[in-house]
Amino acid sequence: AVAAYRLDTIGARLMYGVPISTFSNVSAGITFANNTINQSQGFESSIVQWFIQQQGGRNNFNEPALTAGWSFDNSNKYIFATDGGSFDINGLVNIPVISNIEAYKIEVGGKYNISIPNTDMSALTIRGGVQYGGGYGGTAELPFYENFYGGGWGSVRGFLQGSLGPRDINLQNSQVGNSIGGNLNIYNNYDLLFPVPFIKDSSKMRIGAFVDIGNTYTTYDLKGVVAPQLKQETTPSFTNLKYSVGVEFRWASPIGPLAVSIAQPFNVQPGDVTQVFQFS
């Protein structure tokens, strides 16, 4: 579970995108959000209380922001591509002076498909990305409710969805609370996918094996705010990254993509929540 709070948001967004070549397009926009943080009944979260104190007791914020992005995609198929790849970069920055919170976020991600020789539907897909956010001006850190989350599909399978990174403290009993995410999230996935054997038409199904690497971090000190029983990692290293290997099944079903994985997680530390079977 993630940190116990309710975020009430009223907002609007205007976006505009335009292709600049056969394979790429750019986008830009403006968003407006009014966010109100409310503590969950029966659970007082250390991260929520700390953030509100940092803002002088305020729990309501106007956050107009500018966004921009660029994307490229020359994959040979929309589903289960065997050649080409994609890359995208997206950024958001709260408008200074008129925004109560001065923060920014940037996300970079890519995917590359390598076909397996002598096959027409098998491929190794390599996917990776970095998500980072921070504060500027009068805001020291990225607000906790804008944090990134890691674990599970899209990150490191074998760890509970969204569970990686530091956890807060339940102030009512001083026990370890829930995941708060982090302002830095990294992931790297290797998926070797094949058509399902013994099925006449498996064009919309794949089985495969995978290796996942990644973790979620807070790059600033949260001593006294996150659970002291658990080590807070602030900088990525081979020793604190999470790893997993496993097998998977994917189906481009009529109601949307469905997937299941069986994973063996590695580098499991106290406080980590593992989940061998996962669906997406």
CSV table of C-alpha atoms in Angstrom, one decimal:
chain,number,residue,atom,x,y,z
A,1,ALA,CA,0.0,0.0,0.0
A,2,VAL,CA,1.0,3.6,-0.5
A,3,ALA,CA,1.1,6.3,2.1
A,4,ALA,CA,-2.4,6.8,3.7
A,5,TYR,CA,-3.8,10.1,2.6
A,6,ARG,CA,-6.4,11.5,0.2
A,7,LEU,CA,-5.5,14.1,-2.5
A,8,ASP,CA,-8.5,16.0,-3.8
A,9,THR,CA,-7.7,17.6,-7.1
A,10,ILE,CA,-9.7,20.1,-9.2
A,11,GLY,CA,-8.0,20.9,-12.5
A,12,ALA,CA,-7.9,21.3,-16.2
A,13,ARG,CA,-5.4,20.6,-19.0
A,14,LEU,CA,-4.8,21.9,-22.5
A,15,MET,CA,-2.4,19.9,-24.6
A,16,TYR,CA,-1.3,20.3,-28.2
A,17,GLY,CA,0.8,17.8,-30.3
A,18,VAL,CA,2.1,17.9,-33.8
A,19,PRO,CA,4.1,15.3,-35.9
A,20,ILE,CA,7.5,16.6,-37.0
A,21,SER,CA,8.5,13.5,-39.1
A,22,THR,CA,7.2,10.1,-40.0
A,23,PHE,CA,8.3,8.6,-36.7
A,24,SER,CA,8.3,11.5,-34.2
A,25,ASN,CA,6.1,14.2,-32.7
A,26,VAL,CA,6.4,17.0,-30.2
A,27,SER,CA,3.8,18.2,-27.7
A,28,ALA,CA,3.3,21.1,-25.3
A,29,GLY,CA,0.6,22.2,-22.9
A,30,ILE,CA,-0.5,23.9,-19.8
A,31,THR,CA,-2.2,22.4,-16.7
A,32,PHE,CA,-3.9,23.8,-13.7
A,33,ALA,CA,-4.5,21.9,-10.5
A,34,ASN,CA,-5.8,22.8,-7.1
A,35,ASN,CA,-4.6,20.1,-4.7
A,36,THR,CA,-5.9,19.5,-1.1
A,37,ILE,CA,-4.2,17.0,1.1
A,38,ASN,CA,-6.3,15.1,3.7
A,39,GLN,CA,-5.1,12.7,6.3
A,40,SER,CA,-6.7,9.2,6.3
A,41,GLN,CA,-8.8,8.5,9.3
A,42,GLY,CA,-7.1,6.2,11.8
A,43,PHE,CA,-3.6,6.6,10.2
A,44,GLU,CA,-1.5,9.7,10.6
A,45,SER,CA,1.4,9.5,8.1
A,46,SER,CA,4.8,11.0,9.0
A,47,ILE,CA,5.4,12.1,5.4
A,48,VAL,CA,2.1,13.9,5.2
A,49,GLN,CA,2.6,15.7,8.5
A,50,TRP,CA,6.2,16.6,7.6
A,51,PHE,CA,5.2,18.0,4.3
A,52,ILE,CA,2.4,20.2,5.7
A,53,GLN,CA,4.8,21.5,8.4
A,54,GLN,CA,7.3,22.3,5.6
A,55,GLN,CA,4.6,24.4,4.0
A,56,GLY,CA,3.8,26.4,7.1
A,57,GLY,CA,0.7,24.3,8.0
A,58,ARG,CA,-0.9,24.7,4.6
A,59,ASN,CA,-2.6,21.7,2.9
A,60,ASN,CA,-4.1,23.4,-0.2
A,61,PHE,CA,-2.0,24.4,-3.2
A,62,ASN,CA,-2.6,26.0,-6.6
A,63,GLU,CA,-0.2,24.3,-9.1
A,64,PRO,CA,-0.3,25.7,-12.6
A,65,ALA,CA,2.4,24.0,-14.8
A,66,LEU,CA,3.9,23.9,-18.3
A,67,THR,CA,4.5,20.6,-20.0
A,68,ALA,CA,6.5,19.6,-23.1
A,69,GLY,CA,7.6,16.3,-24.7
A,70,TRP,CA,9.1,14.6,-27.7
A,71,SER,CA,8.5,11.1,-28.8
A,72,PHE,CA,10.0,8.8,-31.5
A,73,ASP,CA,8.6,5.4,-32.5
A,74,ASN,CA,9.7,3.3,-35.5
A,75,SER,CA,8.6,-0.1,-34.2
A,76,ASN,CA,7.5,-2.4,-37.0
A,77,LYS,CA,4.4,-3.5,-35.1
A,78,TYR,CA,2.1,-1.8,-32.5
A,79,ILE,CA,1.8,-5.1,-30.6
A,80,PHE,CA,4.7,-7.5,-30.1
A,81,ALA,CA,7.2,-5.6,-32.3
A,82,THR,CA,10.2,-7.5,-33.5
A,83,ASP,CA,12.2,-4.6,-34.9
A,84,GLY,CA,12.7,-0.9,-34.3
A,85,GLY,CA,11.9,0.9,-31.1
A,86,SER,CA,10.7,4.0,-29.3
A,87,PHE,CA,12.0,6.8,-27.2
A,88,ASP,CA,10.3,9.6,-25.4
A,89,ILE,CA,11.2,12.5,-23.0
A,90,ASN,CA,8.6,14.5,-21.1
A,91,GLY,CA,8.9,17.3,-18.7
A,92,LEU,CA,6.7,19.4,-16.4
A,93,VAL,CA,7.5,22.5,-14.4
A,94,ASN,CA,5.3,24.4,-12.1
A,95,ILE,CA,5.0,28.1,-13.2
A,96,PRO,CA,7.0,30.2,-10.7
A,97,VAL,CA,5.5,32.9,-8.6
A,98,ILE,CA,1.9,32.0,-9.3
A,99,SER,CA,2.3,28.4,-8.2
A,100,ASN,CA,2.3,27.7,-4.5
A,101,ILE,CA,4.6,24.7,-5.1
A,102,GLU,CA,7.7,25.2,-7.3
A,103,ALA,CA,8.7,21.8,-8.6
A,104,TYR,CA,9.6,20.0,-11.8
A,105,LYS,CA,9.5,16.5,-13.2
A,106,ILE,CA,11.3,14.8,-16.1
A,107,GLU,CA,10.8,11.4,-17.5
A,108,VAL,CA,13.0,9.6,-20.1
A,109,GLY,CA,12.1,6.2,-21.4
A,110,GLY,CA,13.0,4.0,-24.4
A,111,LYS,CA,12.4,0.5,-25.8
A,112,TYR,CA,14.4,-1.4,-28.5
A,113,ASN,CA,13.3,-4.7,-30.2
A,114,ILE,CA,15.8,-7.2,-31.5
A,115,SER,CA,14.4,-9.9,-33.7
A,116,ILE,CA,15.6,-13.5,-33.1
A,117,PRO,CA,17.3,-15.0,-36.2
A,118,ASN,CA,15.3,-17.5,-38.3
A,119,THR,CA,12.0,-16.5,-36.6
A,120,ASP,CA,9.3,-14.0,-37.6
A,121,MET,CA,7.5,-13.4,-34.3
A,122,SER,CA,10.2,-13.8,-31.6
A,123,ALA,CA,12.2,-10.9,-30.2
A,124,LEU,CA,14.3,-9.6,-27.3
A,125,THR,CA,12.7,-6.4,-26.1
A,126,ILE,CA,15.0,-4.1,-24.0
A,127,ARG,CA,13.2,-1.3,-22.1
A,128,GLY,CA,14.6,1.3,-19.7
A,129,GLY,CA,13.9,4.6,-18.2
A,130,VAL,CA,14.6,7.2,-15.6
A,131,GLN,CA,12.1,9.4,-13.8
A,132,TYR,CA,13.3,12.3,-11.6
A,133,GLY,CA,11.7,15.3,-9.9
A,134,GLY,CA,12.7,18.0,-7.5
A,135,GLY,CA,11.9,21.5,-6.1
A,136,TYR,CA,13.3,24.9,-7.0
A,137,GLY,CA,12.9,28.4,-5.7
A,138,GLY,CA,11.0,28.3,-2.5
A,139,THR,CA,10.3,24.5,-2.6
A,140,ALA,CA,13.1,22.3,-1.4
A,141,GLU,CA,11.8,18.9,-2.6
A,142,LEU,CA,9.4,17.3,-5.0
A,143,PRO,CA,6.0,17.1,-3.1
A,144,PHE,CA,5.5,13.5,-1.9
A,145,TYR,CA,2.2,13.2,-3.7
A,146,GLU,CA,4.1,13.7,-7.0
A,147,ASN,CA,6.5,10.9,-6.2
A,148,PHE,CA,7.3,8.0,-8.6
A,149,TYR,CA,6.6,4.4,-7.7
A,150,GLY,CA,8.4,1.2,-8.6
A,151,GLY,CA,7.8,-2.5,-8.2
A,152,GLY,CA,5.7,-4.9,-10.2
A,153,TRP,CA,4.9,-4.7,-13.9
A,154,GLY,CA,6.6,-1.8,-15.7
A,155,SER,CA,9.4,-1.9,-13.0
A,156,VAL,CA,10.7,-4.9,-11.1
A,157,ARG,CA,8.3,-7.9,-11.2
A,158,GLY,CA,8.5,-10.0,-8.1
A,159,PHE,CA,8.1,-7.0,-5.8
A,160,LEU,CA,4.6,-5.8,-5.0
A,161,GLN,CA,3.3,-3.1,-7.4
A,162,GLY,CA,4.4,0.3,-6.2
A,163,SER,CA,6.1,-0.9,-3.0
A,164,LEU,CA,9.8,-0.1,-3.6
A,165,GLY,CA,11.5,2.8,-1.9
A,166,PRO,CA,11.2,4.3,1.6
A,167,ARG,CA,8.1,3.9,3.8
A,168,ASP,CA,6.5,6.3,6.2
A,169,ILE,CA,5.7,6.0,9.9
A,170,ASN,CA,2.3,5.5,11.4
A,171,LEU,CA,2.4,8.2,14.0
A,172,GLN,CA,-0.3,6.6,16.0
A,173,ASN,CA,1.8,3.5,16.9
A,174,SER,CA,5.3,4.5,15.5
A,175,GLN,CA,5.2,1.4,13.3
A,176,VAL,CA,6.5,1.0,9.8
A,177,GLY,CA,3.8,2.4,7.4
A,178,ASN,CA,3.4,2.4,3.7
A,179,SER,CA,5.5,3.1,0.6
A,180,ILE,CA,5.9,6.8,-0.2
A,181,GLY,CA,7.6,6.3,-3.5
A,182,GLY,CA,10.5,8.6,-4.4
A,183,ASN,CA,11.7,11.5,-6.5
A,184,LEU,CA,14.0,9.1,-8.5
A,185,ASN,CA,12.9,5.9,-10.2
A,186,ILE,CA,14.9,3.8,-12.5
A,187,TYR,CA,14.0,0.6,-14.4
A,188,ASN,CA,15.5,-1.7,-16.9
A,189,ASN,CA,13.7,-4.7,-18.4
A,190,TYR,CA,14.8,-7.5,-20.7
A,191,ASP,CA,11.9,-9.6,-22.2
A,192,LEU,CA,12.6,-12.6,-24.5
A,193,LEU,CA,9.2,-13.3,-26.1
A,194,PHE,CA,8.1,-16.2,-28.3
A,195,PRO,CA,4.8,-17.3,-29.9
A,196,VAL,CA,2.8,-19.7,-27.8
A,197,PRO,CA,3.6,-23.3,-29.1
A,198,PHE,CA,0.8,-25.7,-30.1
A,199,ILE,CA,-1.6,-22.9,-30.8
A,200,LYS,CA,-2.7,-22.5,-34.5
A,201,ASP,CA,-2.8,-18.7,-34.3
A,202,SER,CA,-0.7,-17.1,-31.6
A,203,SER,CA,-0.2,-13.8,-33.3
A,204,LYS,CA,-1.8,-12.1,-30.3
A,205,MET,CA,-0.1,-14.2,-27.6
A,206,ARG,CA,3.4,-14.5,-26.3
A,207,ILE,CA,5.3,-16.5,-23.7
A,208,GLY,CA,8.7,-15.6,-22.5
A,209,ALA,CA,11.4,-15.1,-19.9
A,210,PHE,CA,12.6,-11.8,-18.4
A,211,VAL,CA,15.1,-10.1,-16.3
A,212,ASP,CA,14.1,-6.9,-14.4
A,213,ILE,CA,16.4,-4.3,-12.7
A,214,GLY,CA,15.4,-1.1,-10.9
A,215,ASN,CA,14.5,0.7,-7.7
A,216,THR,CA,13.0,3.9,-6.3
A,217,TYR,CA,14.9,6.4,-4.3
A,218,THR,CA,14.6,9.7,-2.4
A,219,THR,CA,17.7,11.7,-3.1
A,220,TYR,CA,17.3,14.0,-0.1
A,221,ASP,CA,17.5,13.1,3.6
A,222,LEU,CA,14.3,12.1,5.2
A,223,LYS,CA,15.7,11.1,8.6
A,224,GLY,CA,13.0,11.1,11.2
A,225,VAL,CA,10.3,11.0,8.5
A,226,VAL,CA,10.7,7.6,7.0
A,227,ALA,CA,10.8,4.4,9.0
A,228,PRO,CA,14.1,4.2,10.9
A,229,GLN,CA,14.0,0.4,10.9
A,230,LEU,CA,14.6,0.4,7.1
A,231,LYS,CA,17.6,1.8,5.3
A,232,GLN,CA,16.9,4.9,3.2
A,233,GLU,CA,18.7,4.6,-0.1
A,234,THR,CA,19.5,8.0,-1.8
A,235,THR,CA,21.8,7.0,-4.6
A,236,PRO,CA,21.5,4.1,-7.1
A,237,SER,CA,24.2,1.4,-6.9
A,238,PHE,CA,24.5,-2.2,-8.0
A,239,THR,CA,24.2,-3.2,-4.3
A,240,ASN,CA,20.9,-1.5,-3.7
A,241,LEU,CA,19.2,-2.1,-7.0
A,242,LYS,CA,16.4,-4.7,-7.0
A,243,TYR,CA,16.6,-7.6,-9.4
A,244,SER,CA,14.2,-10.4,-10.6
A,245,VAL,CA,14.0,-13.2,-13.2
A,246,GLY,CA,11.0,-15.1,-14.3
A,247,VAL,CA,8.6,-16.3,-17.0
A,248,GLU,CA,5.6,-14.5,-18.4
A,249,PHE,CA,2.5,-14.8,-20.6
A,250,ARG,CA,1.1,-11.9,-22.6
A,251,TRP,CA,-2.2,-11.7,-24.5
A,252,ALA,CA,-3.5,-8.8,-26.6
A,253,SER,CA,-7.1,-9.7,-25.7
A,254,PRO,CA,-10.3,-8.0,-27.1
A,255,ILE,CA,-10.7,-6.1,-23.8
A,256,GLY,CA,-7.1,-4.9,-23.7
A,257,PRO,CA,-3.6,-6.2,-22.9
A,258,LEU,CA,-3.4,-8.9,-20.2
A,259,ALA,CA,-0.3,-10.4,-18.7
A,260,VAL,CA,0.8,-12.7,-15.9
A,261,SER,CA,4.3,-13.3,-14.6
A,262,ILE,CA,6.0,-15.7,-12.2
A,263,ALA,CA,9.1,-14.1,-10.7
A,264,GLN,CA,12.0,-14.8,-8.4
A,265,PRO,CA,13.1,-11.5,-6.7
A,266,PHE,CA,16.7,-10.9,-5.6
A,267,ASN,CA,18.3,-8.5,-3.1
A,268,VAL,CA,15.3,-8.6,-0.9
A,269,GLN,CA,15.8,-6.4,2.2
A,270,PRO,CA,13.8,-6.0,5.4
A,271,GLY,CA,10.6,-4.1,4.6
A,272,ASP,CA,10.5,-5.3,1.0
A,273,VAL,CA,7.2,-6.8,0.0
A,274,THR,CA,7.5,-9.6,-2.6
A,275,GLN,CA,4.9,-11.1,-4.9
A,276,VAL,CA,5.8,-14.1,-7.0
A,277,PHE,CA,2.6,-14.2,-9.1
A,278,GLN,CA,1.5,-10.9,-10.7
A,279,PHE,CA,-1.1,-9.8,-13.2
A,280,SER,CA,-1.3,-6.7,-15.3
